[in-house]
mmCIF file of C-alpha atoms in Angstrom:
data_model
loop_
_atom_site.group_PDB
_atom_site.id
_atom_site.type_symbol
_atom_site.label_atom_id
_atom_site.label_comp_id
_atom_site.label_asym_id
_atom_site.label_seq_id
_atom_site.Cartn_x
_atom_site.Cartn_y
_atom_site.Cartn_z
ATOM 1 C CA MET A 164 0.000 0.000 0.000
ATOM 2 C CA ARG A 165 2.487 2.548 -1.220
ATOM 3 C CA ALA A 166 2.068 5.292 -3.796
ATOM 4 C CA HIS A 167 4.822 6.998 -5.773
ATOM 5 C CA TYR A 168 4.233 10.727 -5.520
ATOM 6 C CA ARG A 169 4.604 13.299 -8.238
ATOM 7 C CA ALA A 170 8.035 14.532 -9.311
ATOM 8 C CA GLU A 171 7.053 18.210 -9.420
ATOM 9 C CA GLY A 172 8.162 19.968 -6.282
ATOM 10 C CA LEU A 173 7.657 23.120 -4.280
ATOM 11 C CA ALA A 174 10.537 25.606 -4.099
ATOM 12 C CA GLU A 175 10.900 28.636 -1.887
ATOM 13 C CA SER A 176 10.783 30.803 -4.990
ATOM 14 C CA ASP A 177 7.311 29.392 -5.780
ATOM 15 C CA LEU A 178 5.757 30.664 -2.565
ATOM 16 C CA ALA A 179 3.476 33.662 -2.141
ATOM 17 C CA ALA A 180 4.440 36.387 0.316
ATOM 18 C CA SER A 181 1.937 35.185 2.935
ATOM 19 C CA PRO A 182 0.631 31.721 3.836
ATOM 20 C CA TYR A 183 -2.941 32.870 3.255
ATOM 21 C CA ASP A 184 -2.130 33.846 -0.342
ATOM 22 C CA GLN A 185 -0.295 30.540 -0.827
ATOM 23 C CA PHE A 186 -3.259 28.663 0.641
ATOM 24 C CA ALA A 187 -5.568 30.460 -1.797
ATOM 25 C CA ARG A 188 -3.421 29.195 -4.697
ATOM 26 C CA TRP A 189 -3.470 25.583 -3.499
ATOM 27 C CA PHE A 190 -7.149 25.737 -2.564
ATOM 28 C CA LYS A 191 -7.925 26.866 -6.113
ATOM 29 C CA ASP A 192 -5.831 23.972 -7.478
ATOM 30 C CA ALA A 193 -7.772 21.513 -5.294
ATOM 31 C CA THR A 194 -11.087 22.966 -6.461
ATOM 32 C CA VAL A 195 -10.151 22.965 -10.151
ATOM 33 C CA ALA A 196 -8.914 19.378 -9.805
ATOM 34 C CA GLY A 197 -12.400 18.377 -8.681
ATOM 35 C CA LEU A 198 -11.448 17.118 -5.217
ATOM 36 C CA HIS A 199 -14.475 16.146 -3.140
ATOM 37 C CA GLU A 200 -15.007 18.820 -0.466
ATOM 38 C CA PRO A 201 -11.566 20.452 -0.693
ATOM 39 C CA ASN A 202 -12.626 22.588 2.285
ATOM 40 C CA ALA A 203 -12.805 19.503 4.532
ATOM 41 C CA MET A 204 -10.156 19.699 7.255
ATOM 42 C CA VAL A 205 -9.171 17.704 10.305
ATOM 43 C CA VAL A 206 -9.416 19.871 13.426
ATOM 44 C CA SER A 207 -7.377 18.790 16.449
ATOM 45 C CA THR A 208 -7.750 20.119 19.988
ATOM 46 C CA VAL A 209 -6.561 18.989 23.416
ATOM 47 C CA ASP A 210 -8.378 18.463 26.701
ATOM 48 C CA PRO A 211 -7.140 19.774 30.095
ATOM 49 C CA ALA A 212 -5.127 16.560 30.578
ATOM 50 C CA GLY A 213 -3.346 17.055 27.264
ATOM 51 C CA ARG A 214 -5.198 14.268 25.459
ATOM 52 C CA PRO A 215 -5.789 15.152 21.801
ATOM 53 C CA SER A 216 -8.999 14.693 19.841
ATOM 54 C CA SER A 217 -9.624 15.131 16.119
ATOM 55 C CA ARG A 218 -12.605 15.410 13.816
ATOM 56 C CA THR A 219 -13.353 16.551 10.267
ATOM 57 C CA VAL A 220 -15.157 19.855 9.786
ATOM 58 C CA LEU A 221 -15.651 22.196 6.835
ATOM 59 C CA LEU A 222 -13.712 25.408 6.327
ATOM 60 C CA LYS A 223 -16.228 28.171 5.613
ATOM 61 C CA ALA A 224 -14.022 31.217 5.035
ATOM 62 C CA PHE A 225 -10.432 32.380 5.070
ATOM 63 C CA ASP A 226 -8.568 35.638 4.580
ATOM 64 C CA ASP A 227 -5.477 37.276 6.027
ATOM 65 C CA ARG A 228 -7.115 37.244 9.471
ATOM 66 C CA GLY A 229 -7.357 33.454 9.601
ATOM 67 C CA PHE A 230 -9.415 30.341 8.857
ATOM 68 C CA VAL A 231 -13.084 30.135 9.935
ATOM 69 C CA PHE A 232 -15.333 27.193 10.804
ATOM 70 C CA PHE A 233 -18.622 26.896 12.720
ATOM 71 C CA THR A 234 -19.730 24.521 15.455
ATOM 72 C CA ASN A 235 -21.670 24.067 18.670
ATOM 73 C CA TYR A 236 -19.735 25.832 21.433
ATOM 74 C CA ASN A 237 -20.851 23.136 23.884
ATOM 75 C CA SER A 238 -19.392 20.335 21.765
ATOM 76 C CA ARG A 239 -16.230 18.540 22.800
ATOM 77 C CA LYS A 240 -14.053 20.756 20.622
ATOM 78 C CA GLY A 241 -15.863 23.850 21.877
ATOM 79 C CA ARG A 242 -15.276 22.913 25.508
ATOM 80 C CA GLU A 243 -11.654 22.067 24.842
ATOM 81 C CA LEU A 244 -11.053 25.343 23.008
ATOM 82 C CA ALA A 245 -12.596 27.238 25.922
ATOM 83 C CA ASP A 246 -9.890 25.755 28.175
ATOM 84 C CA ASN A 247 -7.066 25.872 25.648
ATOM 85 C CA PRO A 248 -7.389 27.774 22.333
ATOM 86 C CA ALA A 249 -4.416 25.936 20.770
ATOM 87 C CA ILE A 250 -5.560 24.194 17.601
ATOM 88 C CA SER A 251 -4.274 22.420 14.509
ATOM 89 C CA LEU A 252 -5.907 22.162 11.076
ATOM 90 C CA LEU A 253 -4.984 19.595 8.435
ATOM 91 C CA PHE A 254 -6.123 19.711 4.810
ATOM 92 C CA PRO A 255 -5.451 16.216 3.342
ATOM 93 C CA TRP A 256 -5.460 16.727 -0.415
ATOM 94 C CA HIS A 257 -4.235 13.206 -1.215
ATOM 95 C CA PRO A 258 -5.062 13.142 -4.967
ATOM 96 C CA LEU A 259 -2.657 16.070 -5.425
ATOM 97 C CA ALA A 260 -0.072 14.579 -3.025
ATOM 98 C CA ARG A 261 -0.459 17.717 -0.942
ATOM 99 C CA GLN A 262 -1.186 18.592 2.658
ATOM 100 C CA VAL A 263 -1.521 21.899 4.456
ATOM 101 C CA VAL A 264 -1.026 21.945 8.232
ATOM 102 C CA VAL A 265 -1.978 25.024 10.255
ATOM 103 C CA THR A 266 -1.216 25.647 13.921
ATOM 104 C CA GLY A 267 -2.475 28.620 15.869
ATOM 105 C CA ALA A 268 -5.066 29.841 18.332
ATOM 106 C CA ALA A 269 -8.847 29.776 17.914
ATOM 107 C CA GLU A 270 -11.013 32.742 18.855
ATOM 108 C CA ARG A 271 -14.786 33.060 18.649
ATOM 109 C CA ILE A 272 -16.032 35.371 15.919
ATOM 110 C CA GLY A 273 -18.663 38.050 16.531
ATOM 111 C CA ARG A 274 -22.363 37.227 16.770
ATOM 112 C CA ASP A 275 -23.193 39.442 13.771
ATOM 113 C CA GLU A 276 -20.790 37.432 11.599
ATOM 114 C CA THR A 277 -22.215 34.174 12.949
ATOM 115 C CA ALA A 278 -25.811 35.274 12.326
ATOM 116 C CA ALA A 279 -24.983 36.371 8.778
ATOM 117 C CA TYR A 280 -23.485 32.970 7.981
ATOM 118 C CA PHE A 281 -26.296 31.077 9.747
ATOM 119 C CA ARG A 282 -28.843 32.703 7.428
ATOM 120 C CA THR A 283 -27.036 31.184 4.415
ATOM 121 C CA ARG A 284 -27.375 27.607 5.720
ATOM 122 C CA PRO A 285 -30.086 25.316 4.343
ATOM 123 C CA HIS A 286 -33.261 25.289 6.443
ATOM 124 C CA GLY A 287 -32.647 21.716 7.577
ATOM 125 C CA SER A 288 -29.132 22.526 8.727
ATOM 126 C CA GLN A 289 -30.451 25.486 10.707
ATOM 127 C CA LEU A 290 -32.908 23.215 12.504
ATOM 128 C CA GLY A 291 -30.209 20.617 13.053
ATOM 129 C CA ALA A 292 -28.058 23.155 14.890
ATOM 130 C CA TRP A 293 -30.894 23.506 17.427
ATOM 131 C CA ALA A 294 -31.912 19.838 17.540
ATOM 132 C CA SER A 295 -28.463 18.384 18.245
ATOM 133 C CA ASP A 296 -26.778 18.823 21.613
ATOM 134 C CA GLN A 297 -23.507 18.062 19.906
ATOM 135 C CA SER A 298 -21.163 15.590 21.629
ATOM 136 C CA ALA A 299 -23.688 14.882 24.422
ATOM 137 C CA ARG A 300 -25.053 11.358 24.888
ATOM 138 C CA VAL A 301 -28.435 10.771 23.246
ATOM 139 C CA ALA A 302 -30.756 7.916 24.171
ATOM 140 C CA SER A 303 -31.728 6.984 20.615
ATOM 141 C CA ARG A 304 -31.947 8.079 17.011
ATOM 142 C CA GLU A 305 -35.681 8.489 17.539
ATOM 143 C CA GLU A 306 -35.099 11.057 20.268
ATOM 144 C CA LEU A 307 -32.904 13.093 17.942
ATOM 145 C CA GLU A 308 -35.409 12.936 15.103
ATOM 146 C CA ARG A 309 -38.268 13.832 17.455
ATOM 147 C CA ALA A 310 -36.432 16.973 18.524
ATOM 148 C CA TYR A 311 -35.899 17.865 14.877
ATOM 149 C CA GLU A 312 -39.566 17.340 13.983
ATOM 150 C CA GLU A 313 -40.694 19.551 16.869
ATOM 151 C CA LEU A 314 -38.417 22.315 15.598
ATOM 152 C CA ALA A 315 -39.626 21.812 12.031
ATOM 153 C CA ALA A 316 -43.193 22.362 13.254
ATOM 154 C CA ARG A 317 -42.143 25.498 15.133
ATOM 155 C CA TYR A 318 -40.098 26.893 12.234
ATOM 156 C CA PRO A 319 -41.644 25.695 8.942
ATOM 157 C CA GLU A 320 -39.811 26.088 5.648
ATOM 158 C CA GLY A 321 -39.536 29.764 4.734
ATOM 159 C CA GLU A 322 -39.644 31.024 8.318
ATOM 160 C CA GLN A 323 -36.478 32.579 9.700
ATOM 161 C CA VAL A 324 -34.646 30.417 12.229
ATOM 162 C CA PRO A 325 -32.519 32.358 14.745
ATOM 163 C CA ALA A 326 -28.926 31.309 15.264
ATOM 164 C CA PRO A 327 -28.610 29.332 18.505
ATOM 165 C CA PRO A 328 -26.724 31.234 21.241
ATOM 166 C CA HIS A 329 -24.535 28.165 21.807
ATOM 167 C CA TRP A 330 -23.560 27.911 18.132
ATOM 168 C CA GLY A 331 -21.081 30.038 16.230
ATOM 169 C CA GLY A 332 -17.777 30.431 14.498
ATOM 170 C CA TYR A 333 -14.107 30.258 15.345
ATOM 171 C CA ARG A 334 -11.337 32.075 13.548
ATOM 172 C CA ILE A 335 -7.873 30.511 13.685
ATOM 173 C CA ALA A 336 -5.077 33.054 13.498
ATOM 174 C CA ALA A 337 -2.174 31.040 12.139
ATOM 175 C CA GLU A 338 1.170 30.870 13.894
ATOM 176 C CA THR A 339 2.615 28.369 11.417
ATOM 177 C CA VAL A 340 1.376 27.059 8.068
ATOM 178 C CA GLU A 341 3.176 24.139 6.441
ATOM 179 C CA PHE A 342 2.791 23.283 2.760
ATOM 180 C CA TRP A 343 3.664 19.640 2.091
ATOM 181 C CA GLN A 344 4.227 18.420 -1.454
ATOM 182 C CA GLY A 345 4.824 14.723 -2.090
ATOM 183 C CA ARG A 346 7.980 13.892 -4.068
ATOM 184 C CA LEU A 347 9.661 10.796 -5.423
ATOM 185 C CA ASN A 348 11.589 8.526 -3.060
ATOM 186 C CA ARG A 349 9.801 10.057 -0.068
ATOM 187 C CA LEU A 350 11.974 13.182 -0.367
ATOM 188 C CA HIS A 351 8.962 15.413 0.073
ATOM 189 C CA ASP A 352 9.020 19.207 0.048
ATOM 190 C CA ARG A 353 7.916 20.734 3.348
ATOM 191 C CA LEU A 354 7.945 24.536 3.492
ATOM 192 C CA ARG A 355 6.617 26.165 6.638
ATOM 193 C CA TYR A 356 5.663 29.787 7.190
ATOM 194 C CA VAL A 357 6.347 30.964 10.748
ATOM 195 C CA ARG A 358 4.881 34.134 12.189
ATOM 196 C CA ALA A 359 7.659 36.693 12.702
ATOM 197 C CA GLY A 360 6.330 39.928 14.165
ATOM 198 C CA ASP A 361 4.066 41.492 11.540
ATOM 199 C CA GLY A 362 5.405 39.248 8.789
ATOM 200 C CA TRP A 363 6.442 35.708 8.025
ATOM 201 C CA SER A 364 9.641 33.739 7.708
ATOM 202 C CA VAL A 365 9.882 30.504 5.729
ATOM 203 C CA GLU A 366 11.794 27.391 6.743
ATOM 204 C CA ARG A 367 12.332 24.084 4.963
ATOM 205 C CA LEU A 368 11.769 20.913 6.954
ATOM 206 C CA ALA A 369 13.282 17.520 6.288
ATOM 207 C CA PRO A 370 10.656 15.019 5.018
#
């Protein structure tokens, strides 16, 4: 179970001035290549005892302020981020033999920004955000569906659903962003941006 990666590499001279601009280039490549959900990323957090946990979520926005995703603040990741905002994001673009790894700190975004995004979600997803007490134990599938149906009766299709107070976005301000390009003979290119004051430095890592 071994794949031979592409010969084309990633040189320092290929990089954009900022990791966000470089991410935009690679994200466009992943989209044009037709990757399924190129905005899917593995989010890793740690609990107070230092035990890590990971899950896949969808990136919803990014700019030079950071990467944004939305979740239930009472979920496991939400509780862990409340205790320790350290976070890692991994974009596993395997068909392109590429990965992007982000480390940084997560901060809640404003309620106006959350509400604006919530209004763009499909009606069913809006109801689901209310119906699911994310990460909590649930007695049965029927209980979950019953909660959803009660909400659907309260907020029929076409009626505005308010954003739950316990649901919202996080913005991750990057401290490092590594761009990993697979190469032949496992001599991969790994170029990492590191925050340096108001700018960035770039370092090459051994594969």
